Short mmCIF file of C-alpha atoms in Angstrom, two decimals:
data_model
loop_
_atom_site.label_atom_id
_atom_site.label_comp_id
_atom_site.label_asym_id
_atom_site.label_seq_id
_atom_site.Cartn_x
_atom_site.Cartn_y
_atom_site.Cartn_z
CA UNK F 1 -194.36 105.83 86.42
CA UNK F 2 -196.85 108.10 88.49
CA UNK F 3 -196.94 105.57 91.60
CA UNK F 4 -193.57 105.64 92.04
CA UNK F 5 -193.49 109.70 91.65
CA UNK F 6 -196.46 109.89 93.97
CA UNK F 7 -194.25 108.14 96.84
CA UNK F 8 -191.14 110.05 95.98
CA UNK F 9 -193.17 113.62 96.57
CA UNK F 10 -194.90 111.85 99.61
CA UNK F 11 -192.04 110.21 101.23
CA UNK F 12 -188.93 111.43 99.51
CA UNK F 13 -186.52 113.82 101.56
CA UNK F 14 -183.86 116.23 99.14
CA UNK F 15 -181.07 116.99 101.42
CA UNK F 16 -178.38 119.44 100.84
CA UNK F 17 -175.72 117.77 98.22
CA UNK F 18 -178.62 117.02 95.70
CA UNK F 19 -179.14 113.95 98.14
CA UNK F 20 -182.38 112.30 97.77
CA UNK F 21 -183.37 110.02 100.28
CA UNK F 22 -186.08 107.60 99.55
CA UNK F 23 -185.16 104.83 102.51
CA UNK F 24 -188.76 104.99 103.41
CA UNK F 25 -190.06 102.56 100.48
CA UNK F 26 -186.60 101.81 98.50
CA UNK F 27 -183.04 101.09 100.07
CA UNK F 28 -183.12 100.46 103.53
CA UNK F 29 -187.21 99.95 104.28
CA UNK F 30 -188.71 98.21 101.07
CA UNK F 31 -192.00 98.63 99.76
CA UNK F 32 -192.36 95.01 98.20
CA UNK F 33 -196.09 95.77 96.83
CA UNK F 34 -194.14 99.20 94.57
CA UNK F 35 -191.71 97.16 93.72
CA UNK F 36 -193.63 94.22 91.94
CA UNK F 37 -195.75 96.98 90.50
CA UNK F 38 -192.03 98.81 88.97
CA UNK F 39 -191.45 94.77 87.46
CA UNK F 40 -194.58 94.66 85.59
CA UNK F 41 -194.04 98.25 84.34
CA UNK F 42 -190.18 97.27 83.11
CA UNK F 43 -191.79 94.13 81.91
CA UNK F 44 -193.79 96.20 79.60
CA UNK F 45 -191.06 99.02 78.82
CA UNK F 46 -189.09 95.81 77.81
CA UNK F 47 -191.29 93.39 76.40
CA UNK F 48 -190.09 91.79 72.99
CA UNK F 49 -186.64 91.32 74.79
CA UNK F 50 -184.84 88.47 75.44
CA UNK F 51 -183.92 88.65 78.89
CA UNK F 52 -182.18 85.23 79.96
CA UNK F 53 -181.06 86.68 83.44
CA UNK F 54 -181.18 90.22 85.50
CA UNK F 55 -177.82 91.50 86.86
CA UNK F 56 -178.30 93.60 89.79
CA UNK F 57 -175.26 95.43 92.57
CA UNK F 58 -175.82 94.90 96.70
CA UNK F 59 -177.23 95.78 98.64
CA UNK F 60 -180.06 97.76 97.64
CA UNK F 61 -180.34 96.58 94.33
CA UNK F 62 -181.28 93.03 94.98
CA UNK F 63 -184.95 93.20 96.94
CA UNK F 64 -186.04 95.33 93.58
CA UNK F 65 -184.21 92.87 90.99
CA UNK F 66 -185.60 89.23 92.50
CA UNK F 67 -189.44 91.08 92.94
CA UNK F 68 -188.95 92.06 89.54
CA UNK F 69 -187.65 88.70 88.02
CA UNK F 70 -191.30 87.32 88.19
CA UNK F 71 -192.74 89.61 85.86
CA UNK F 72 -189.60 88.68 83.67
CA UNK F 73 -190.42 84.77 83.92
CA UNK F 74 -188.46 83.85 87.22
CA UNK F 75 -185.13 84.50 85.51
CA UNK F 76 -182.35 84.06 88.00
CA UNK F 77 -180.86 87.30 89.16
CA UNK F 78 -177.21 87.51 89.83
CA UNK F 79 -175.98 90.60 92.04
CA UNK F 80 -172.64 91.96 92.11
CA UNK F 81 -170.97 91.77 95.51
CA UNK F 82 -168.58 94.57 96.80
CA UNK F 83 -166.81 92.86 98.97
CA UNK F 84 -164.31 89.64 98.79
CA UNK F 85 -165.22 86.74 101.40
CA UNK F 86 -164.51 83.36 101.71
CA UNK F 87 -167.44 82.39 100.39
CA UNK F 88 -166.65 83.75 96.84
CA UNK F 89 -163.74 81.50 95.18
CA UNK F 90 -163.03 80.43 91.51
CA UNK F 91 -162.71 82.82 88.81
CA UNK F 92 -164.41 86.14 89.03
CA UNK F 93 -164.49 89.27 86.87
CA UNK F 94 -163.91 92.13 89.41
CA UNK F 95 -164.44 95.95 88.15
CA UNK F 96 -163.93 99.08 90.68
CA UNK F 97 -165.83 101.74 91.16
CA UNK F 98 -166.42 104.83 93.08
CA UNK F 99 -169.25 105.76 95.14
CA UNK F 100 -170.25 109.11 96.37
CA UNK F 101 -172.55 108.17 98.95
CA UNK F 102 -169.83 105.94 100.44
CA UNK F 103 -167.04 107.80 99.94
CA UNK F 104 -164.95 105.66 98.86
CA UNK F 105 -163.83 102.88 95.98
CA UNK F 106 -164.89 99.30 96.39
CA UNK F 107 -164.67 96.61 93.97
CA UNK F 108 -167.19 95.06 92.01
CA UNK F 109 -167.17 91.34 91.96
CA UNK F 110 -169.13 88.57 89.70
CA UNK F 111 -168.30 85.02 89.69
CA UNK F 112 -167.27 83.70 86.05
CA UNK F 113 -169.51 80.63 85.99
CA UNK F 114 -172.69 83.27 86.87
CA UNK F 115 -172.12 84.89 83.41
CA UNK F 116 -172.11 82.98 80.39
CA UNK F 117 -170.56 84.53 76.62
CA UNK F 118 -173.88 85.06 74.80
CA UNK F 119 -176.46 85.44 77.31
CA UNK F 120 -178.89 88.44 77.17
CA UNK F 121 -179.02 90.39 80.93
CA UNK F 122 -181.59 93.20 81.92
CA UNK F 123 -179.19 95.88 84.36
CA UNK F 124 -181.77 96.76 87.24
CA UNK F 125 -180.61 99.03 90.35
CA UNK F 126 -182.27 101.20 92.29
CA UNK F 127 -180.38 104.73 91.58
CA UNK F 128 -178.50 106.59 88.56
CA UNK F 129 -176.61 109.47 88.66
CA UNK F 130 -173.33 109.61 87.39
CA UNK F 131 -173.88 106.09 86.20
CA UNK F 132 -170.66 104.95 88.00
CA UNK F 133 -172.09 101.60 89.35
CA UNK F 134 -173.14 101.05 86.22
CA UNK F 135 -170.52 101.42 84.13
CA UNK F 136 -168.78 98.70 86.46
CA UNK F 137 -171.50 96.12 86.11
CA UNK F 138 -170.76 97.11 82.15
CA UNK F 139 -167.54 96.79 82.15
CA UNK F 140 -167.84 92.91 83.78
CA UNK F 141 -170.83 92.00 81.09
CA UNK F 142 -168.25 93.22 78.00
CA UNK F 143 -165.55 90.83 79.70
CA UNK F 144 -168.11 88.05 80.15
CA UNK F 145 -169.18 88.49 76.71
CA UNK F 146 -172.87 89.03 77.54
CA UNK F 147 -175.58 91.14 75.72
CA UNK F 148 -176.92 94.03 77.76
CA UNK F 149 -180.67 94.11 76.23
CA UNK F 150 -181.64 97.26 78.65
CA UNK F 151 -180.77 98.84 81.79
CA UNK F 152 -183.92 99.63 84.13
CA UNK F 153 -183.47 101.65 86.74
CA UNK F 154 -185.81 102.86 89.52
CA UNK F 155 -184.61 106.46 90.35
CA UNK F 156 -182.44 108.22 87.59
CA UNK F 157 -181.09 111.83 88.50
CA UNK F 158 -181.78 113.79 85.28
CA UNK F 159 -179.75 116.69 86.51
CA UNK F 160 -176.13 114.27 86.29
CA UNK F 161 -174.60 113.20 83.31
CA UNK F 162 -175.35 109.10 83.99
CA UNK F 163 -178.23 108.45 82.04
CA UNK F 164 -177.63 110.86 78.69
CA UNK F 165 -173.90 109.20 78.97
CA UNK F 166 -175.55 105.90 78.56
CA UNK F 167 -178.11 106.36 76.42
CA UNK F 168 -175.16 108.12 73.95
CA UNK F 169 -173.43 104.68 74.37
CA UNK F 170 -175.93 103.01 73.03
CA UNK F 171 -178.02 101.39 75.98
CA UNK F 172 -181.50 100.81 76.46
CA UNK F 173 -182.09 102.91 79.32
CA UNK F 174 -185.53 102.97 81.07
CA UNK F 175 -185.89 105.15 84.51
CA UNK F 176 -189.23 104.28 85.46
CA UNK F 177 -188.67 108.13 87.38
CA UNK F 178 -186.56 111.05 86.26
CA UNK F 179 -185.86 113.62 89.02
CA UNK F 180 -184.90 116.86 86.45
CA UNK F 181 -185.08 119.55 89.68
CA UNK F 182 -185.23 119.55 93.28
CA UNK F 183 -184.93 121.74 95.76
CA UNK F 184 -183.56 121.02 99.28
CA UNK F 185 -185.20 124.56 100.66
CA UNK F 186 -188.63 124.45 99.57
CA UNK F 187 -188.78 120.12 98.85
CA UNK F 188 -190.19 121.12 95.66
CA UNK F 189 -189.05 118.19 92.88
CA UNK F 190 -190.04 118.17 89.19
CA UNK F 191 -190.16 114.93 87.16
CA UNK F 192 -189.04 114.53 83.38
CA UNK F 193 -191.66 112.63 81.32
CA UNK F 194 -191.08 108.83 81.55
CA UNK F 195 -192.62 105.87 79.57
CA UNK Y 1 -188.37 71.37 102.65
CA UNK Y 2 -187.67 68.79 100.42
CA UNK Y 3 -187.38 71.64 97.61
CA UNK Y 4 -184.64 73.10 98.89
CA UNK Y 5 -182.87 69.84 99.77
CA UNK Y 6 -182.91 68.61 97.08
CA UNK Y 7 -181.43 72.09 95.37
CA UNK Y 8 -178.74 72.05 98.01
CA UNK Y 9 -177.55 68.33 97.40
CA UNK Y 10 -178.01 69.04 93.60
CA UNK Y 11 -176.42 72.41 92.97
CA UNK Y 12 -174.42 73.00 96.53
CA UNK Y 13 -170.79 72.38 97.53
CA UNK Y 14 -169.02 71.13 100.53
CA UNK Y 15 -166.11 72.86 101.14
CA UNK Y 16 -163.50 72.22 103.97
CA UNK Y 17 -163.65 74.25 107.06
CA UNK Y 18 -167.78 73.70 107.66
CA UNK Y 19 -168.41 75.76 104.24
CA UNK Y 20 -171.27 75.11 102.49
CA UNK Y 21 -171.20 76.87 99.14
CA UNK Y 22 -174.92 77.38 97.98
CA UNK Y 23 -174.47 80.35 95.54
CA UNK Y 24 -175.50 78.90 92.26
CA UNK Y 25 -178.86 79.71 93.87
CA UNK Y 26 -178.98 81.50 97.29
CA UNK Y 27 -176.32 84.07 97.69
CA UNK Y 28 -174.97 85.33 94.62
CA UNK Y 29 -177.49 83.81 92.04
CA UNK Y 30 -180.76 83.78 93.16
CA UNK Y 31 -183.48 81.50 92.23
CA UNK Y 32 -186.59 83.20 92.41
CA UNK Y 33 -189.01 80.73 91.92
CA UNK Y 34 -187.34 79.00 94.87
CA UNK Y 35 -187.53 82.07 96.73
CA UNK Y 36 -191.04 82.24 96.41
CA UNK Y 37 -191.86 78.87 97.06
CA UNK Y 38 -189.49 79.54 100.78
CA UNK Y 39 -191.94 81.90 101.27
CA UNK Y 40 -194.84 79.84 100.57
CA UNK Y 41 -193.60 77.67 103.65
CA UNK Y 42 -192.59 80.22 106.04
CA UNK Y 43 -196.17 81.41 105.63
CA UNK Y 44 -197.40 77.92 106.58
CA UNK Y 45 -195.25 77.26 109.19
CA UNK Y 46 -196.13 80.85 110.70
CA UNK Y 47 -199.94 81.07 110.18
CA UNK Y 48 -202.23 82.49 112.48
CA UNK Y 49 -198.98 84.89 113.87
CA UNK Y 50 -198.72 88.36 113.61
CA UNK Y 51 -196.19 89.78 111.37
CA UNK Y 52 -196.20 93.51 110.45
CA UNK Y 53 -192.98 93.42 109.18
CA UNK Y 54 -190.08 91.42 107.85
CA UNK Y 55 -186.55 92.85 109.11
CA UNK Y 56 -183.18 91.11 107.58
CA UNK Y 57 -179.64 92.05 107.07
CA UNK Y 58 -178.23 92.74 103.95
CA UNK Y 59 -176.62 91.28 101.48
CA UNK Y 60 -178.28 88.00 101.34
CA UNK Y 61 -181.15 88.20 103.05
CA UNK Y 62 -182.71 91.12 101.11
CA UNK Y 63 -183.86 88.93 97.82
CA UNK Y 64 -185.25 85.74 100.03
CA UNK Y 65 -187.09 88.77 102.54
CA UNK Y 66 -188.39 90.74 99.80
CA UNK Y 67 -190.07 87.68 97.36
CA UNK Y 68 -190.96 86.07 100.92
CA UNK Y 69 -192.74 89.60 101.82
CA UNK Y 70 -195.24 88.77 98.98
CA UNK Y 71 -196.75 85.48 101.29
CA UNK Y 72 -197.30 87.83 104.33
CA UNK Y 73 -199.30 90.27 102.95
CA UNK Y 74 -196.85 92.37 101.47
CA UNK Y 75 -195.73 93.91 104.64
CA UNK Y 76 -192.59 96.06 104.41
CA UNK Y 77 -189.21 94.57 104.52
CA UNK Y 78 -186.48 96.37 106.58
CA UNK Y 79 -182.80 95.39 106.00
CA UNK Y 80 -180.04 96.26 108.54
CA UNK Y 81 -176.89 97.87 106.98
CA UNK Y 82 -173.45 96.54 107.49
CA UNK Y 83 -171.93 100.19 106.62
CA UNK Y 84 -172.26 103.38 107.47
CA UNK Y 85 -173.17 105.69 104.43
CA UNK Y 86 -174.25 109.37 103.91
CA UNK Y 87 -177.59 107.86 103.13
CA UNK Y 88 -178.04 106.65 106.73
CA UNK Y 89 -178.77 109.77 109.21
CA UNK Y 90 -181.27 110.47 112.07
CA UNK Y 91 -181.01 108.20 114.60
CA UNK Y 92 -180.39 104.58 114.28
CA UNK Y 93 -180.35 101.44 116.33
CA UNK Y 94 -176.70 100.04 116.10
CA UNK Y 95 -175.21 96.31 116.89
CA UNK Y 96 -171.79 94.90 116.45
CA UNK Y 97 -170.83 91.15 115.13
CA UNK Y 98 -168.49 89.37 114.07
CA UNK Y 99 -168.87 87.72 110.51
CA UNK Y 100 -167.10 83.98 109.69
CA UNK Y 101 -167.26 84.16 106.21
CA UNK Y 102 -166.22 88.29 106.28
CA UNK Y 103 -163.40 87.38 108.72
CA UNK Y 104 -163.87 90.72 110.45
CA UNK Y 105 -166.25 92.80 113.14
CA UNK Y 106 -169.13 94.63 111.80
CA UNK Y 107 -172.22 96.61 112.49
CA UNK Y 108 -175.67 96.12 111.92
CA UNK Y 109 -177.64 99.57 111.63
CA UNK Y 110 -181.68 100.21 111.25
CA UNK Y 111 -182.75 103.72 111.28
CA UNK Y 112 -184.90 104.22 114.51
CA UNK Y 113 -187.48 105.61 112.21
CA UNK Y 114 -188.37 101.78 110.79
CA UNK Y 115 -188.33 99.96 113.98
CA UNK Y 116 -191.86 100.69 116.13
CA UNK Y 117 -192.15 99.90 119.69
CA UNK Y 118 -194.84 97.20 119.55
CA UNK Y 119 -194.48 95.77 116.08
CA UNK Y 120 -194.38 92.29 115.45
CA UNK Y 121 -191.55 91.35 112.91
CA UNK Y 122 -190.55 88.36 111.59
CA UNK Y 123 -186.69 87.82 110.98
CA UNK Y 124 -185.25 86.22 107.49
CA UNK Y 125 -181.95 85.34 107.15
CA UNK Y 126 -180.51 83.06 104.69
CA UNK Y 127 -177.73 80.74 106.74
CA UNK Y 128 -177.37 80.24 110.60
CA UNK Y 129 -174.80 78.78 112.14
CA UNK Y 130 -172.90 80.47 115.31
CA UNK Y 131 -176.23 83.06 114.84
CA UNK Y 132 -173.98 85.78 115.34
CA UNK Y 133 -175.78 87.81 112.52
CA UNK Y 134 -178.94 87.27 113.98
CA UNK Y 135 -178.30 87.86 117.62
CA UNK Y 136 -177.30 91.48 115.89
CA UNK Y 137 -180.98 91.95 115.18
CA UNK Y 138 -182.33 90.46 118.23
CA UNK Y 139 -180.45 92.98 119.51
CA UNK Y 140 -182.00 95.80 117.48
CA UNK Y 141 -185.05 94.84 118.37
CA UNK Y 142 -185.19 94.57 121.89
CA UNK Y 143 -183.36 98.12 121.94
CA UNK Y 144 -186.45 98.93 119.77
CA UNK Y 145 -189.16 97.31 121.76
CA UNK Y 146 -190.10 95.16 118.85
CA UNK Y 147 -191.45 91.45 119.50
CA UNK Y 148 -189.78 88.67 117.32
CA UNK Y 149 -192.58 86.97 116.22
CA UNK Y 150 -190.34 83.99 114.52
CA UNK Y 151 -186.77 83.53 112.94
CA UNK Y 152 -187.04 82.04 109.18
CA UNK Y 153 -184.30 80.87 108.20
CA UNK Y 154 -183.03 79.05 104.95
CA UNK Y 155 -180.46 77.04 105.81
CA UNK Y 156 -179.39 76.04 109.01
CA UNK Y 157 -176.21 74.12 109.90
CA UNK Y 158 -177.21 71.81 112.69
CA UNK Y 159 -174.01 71.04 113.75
CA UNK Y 160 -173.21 74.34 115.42
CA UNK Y 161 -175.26 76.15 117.92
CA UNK Y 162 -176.79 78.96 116.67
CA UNK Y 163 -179.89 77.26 116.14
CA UNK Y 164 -180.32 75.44 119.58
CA UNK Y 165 -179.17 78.65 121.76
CA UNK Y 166 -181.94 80.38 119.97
CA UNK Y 167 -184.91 77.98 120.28
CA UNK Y 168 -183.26 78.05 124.10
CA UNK Y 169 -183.91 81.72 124.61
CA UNK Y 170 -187.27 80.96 123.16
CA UNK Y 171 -187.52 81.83 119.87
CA UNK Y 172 -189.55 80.04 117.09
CA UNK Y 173 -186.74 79.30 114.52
CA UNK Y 174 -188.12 78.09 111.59
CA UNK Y 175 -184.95 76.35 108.77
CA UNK Y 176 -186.18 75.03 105.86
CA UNK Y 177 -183.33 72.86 105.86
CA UNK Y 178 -181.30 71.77 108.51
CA UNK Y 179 -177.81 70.19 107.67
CA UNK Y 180 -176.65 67.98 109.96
CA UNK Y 181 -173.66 66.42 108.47
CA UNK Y 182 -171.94 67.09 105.46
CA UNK Y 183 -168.49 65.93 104.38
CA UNK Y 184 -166.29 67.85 102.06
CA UNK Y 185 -164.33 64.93 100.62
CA UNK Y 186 -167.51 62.67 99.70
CA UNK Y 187 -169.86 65.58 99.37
CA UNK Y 188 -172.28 63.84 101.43
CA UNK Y 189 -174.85 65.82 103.16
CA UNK Y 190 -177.32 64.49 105.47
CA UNK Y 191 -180.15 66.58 106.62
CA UNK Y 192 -182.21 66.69 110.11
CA UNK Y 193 -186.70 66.16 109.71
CA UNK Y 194 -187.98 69.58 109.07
CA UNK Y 195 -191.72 70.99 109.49
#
């Protein structure tokens, strides 16, 4: 998707670490206008699917998934929370992963009644890379008995293993950008070709 | 907003202990088309104001900001993080509270970068009750030089006094529903006149 290319060369930082920042538009300031214009490209990428609800992970995941949703008929998006509270009771399926830009494990966390056996779900977050978070929301839709149609994802990393892992296993994967180099010295980045 | 009354008294659960359980639609599930419609009013209720930006705090506030965004011109949404991540560098704006539901102290960061001394923002949250969350941002923002422009929030519980210290300090606080009583062994909810 050249827009969303455009703003990664325009606004994008590579840091040491193969670390892309792109909090200018995507995960901590949001660029509402790109993301309704990444929905109606997945809509398209995906059209013909049955998508009877999105399934997204906080934090930065949601503000792309609900802006999305209208392009997928105002399906209701469920996100995965990391964190237990008070406010989440009743039964849950709960996955762990790890996270590198956290450093640490955290558990992934869906309330049953959110996820029924037989619904189809679209996957949407905002990175992939090693495809950990992922696998996680994966790993609750196989317990919930729900059909992954496709997995869109803003930002995929072509350079890690997450997205050929995936697409060995099966899954509909559709980056709408994939980073194949970048360069942290010179800020050079080159794109893979995308649909 | 009868909309989301209605929603609340339909698909929402009293719980003991002041907990009102909304997340068939809100806060774990998200109703877009409702979303969008909250934004529809917030954008009546703050015509003719200035808003060049919408800031909220994740989790919960991200998906109600981001579809809200959409009735203000598409201005950029910011969303404060609860955790610090190797994503997050430069300087930032930090704030500390203390979260009911989370049971534990937290802080609220914005990178300095996406607050502007001058801006106008509006604040979106989707619950207030002590305001604890939101006196976080306030926070932010005066430490930014930012003007608060107006407080929309979702649901309000009338009952404690988050709302009324608020509109004391001066702020136009703006619930689209405003429990006043609700009662966890007849599930009754009764709700104040909103604009």
């Amino acid at each position: 998707m050249k827009e969303l290319e455009d703003r990664i060369r325009r606004d994008g930082t590579i840091k040491p670490g193969n670390v892309l920042k792109v909090d200018a538009f995507l995960n901590h300031q949001c660029d509402v206008a790109l993301f309704d214009a990444m929905g109606a490209h997945w809509a398209q990428l995906f059209a013909g699917r049955q998508i009877d609800k999105i399934l997204t992970i906080e934090a930065s995941g949601i503000g792309i998934a609900c802006v999305a949703a209208r392009h997928f008929g105002n399906v209701p998006v469920v996100f995965a929370k990391k964190t237990q509270s008070i406010n989440l009771d009743g039964d849950q399926y709960v996955s762990s992963i790890y996270s590198f830009t956290k450093q640490r494990e955290y558990p992934v966390i869906v309330a049953k009644r959110f996820l029924q056996a037989g619904e189809h779900v679209l996957l949407i977050d905002d990175f992939l890379a090693k495809g950990n978070a992922l696998h996680g929301l994966i790993d609750i839709c196989k317990h919930a008995g729900v059909i992954v149609e496709g997995i869109g994802i803003a930002i995929e990393k072509g350079f890690q293993e997450g997205g050929s892992k995936l697409r060995k296993e099966g899954y509909d994967v559709k980056s709408l950008a994939i980073v194949e180099k970048m360069d942290a010295d010179t800020g050079n980045i080159e794109f893979a070709t995308t649909d």
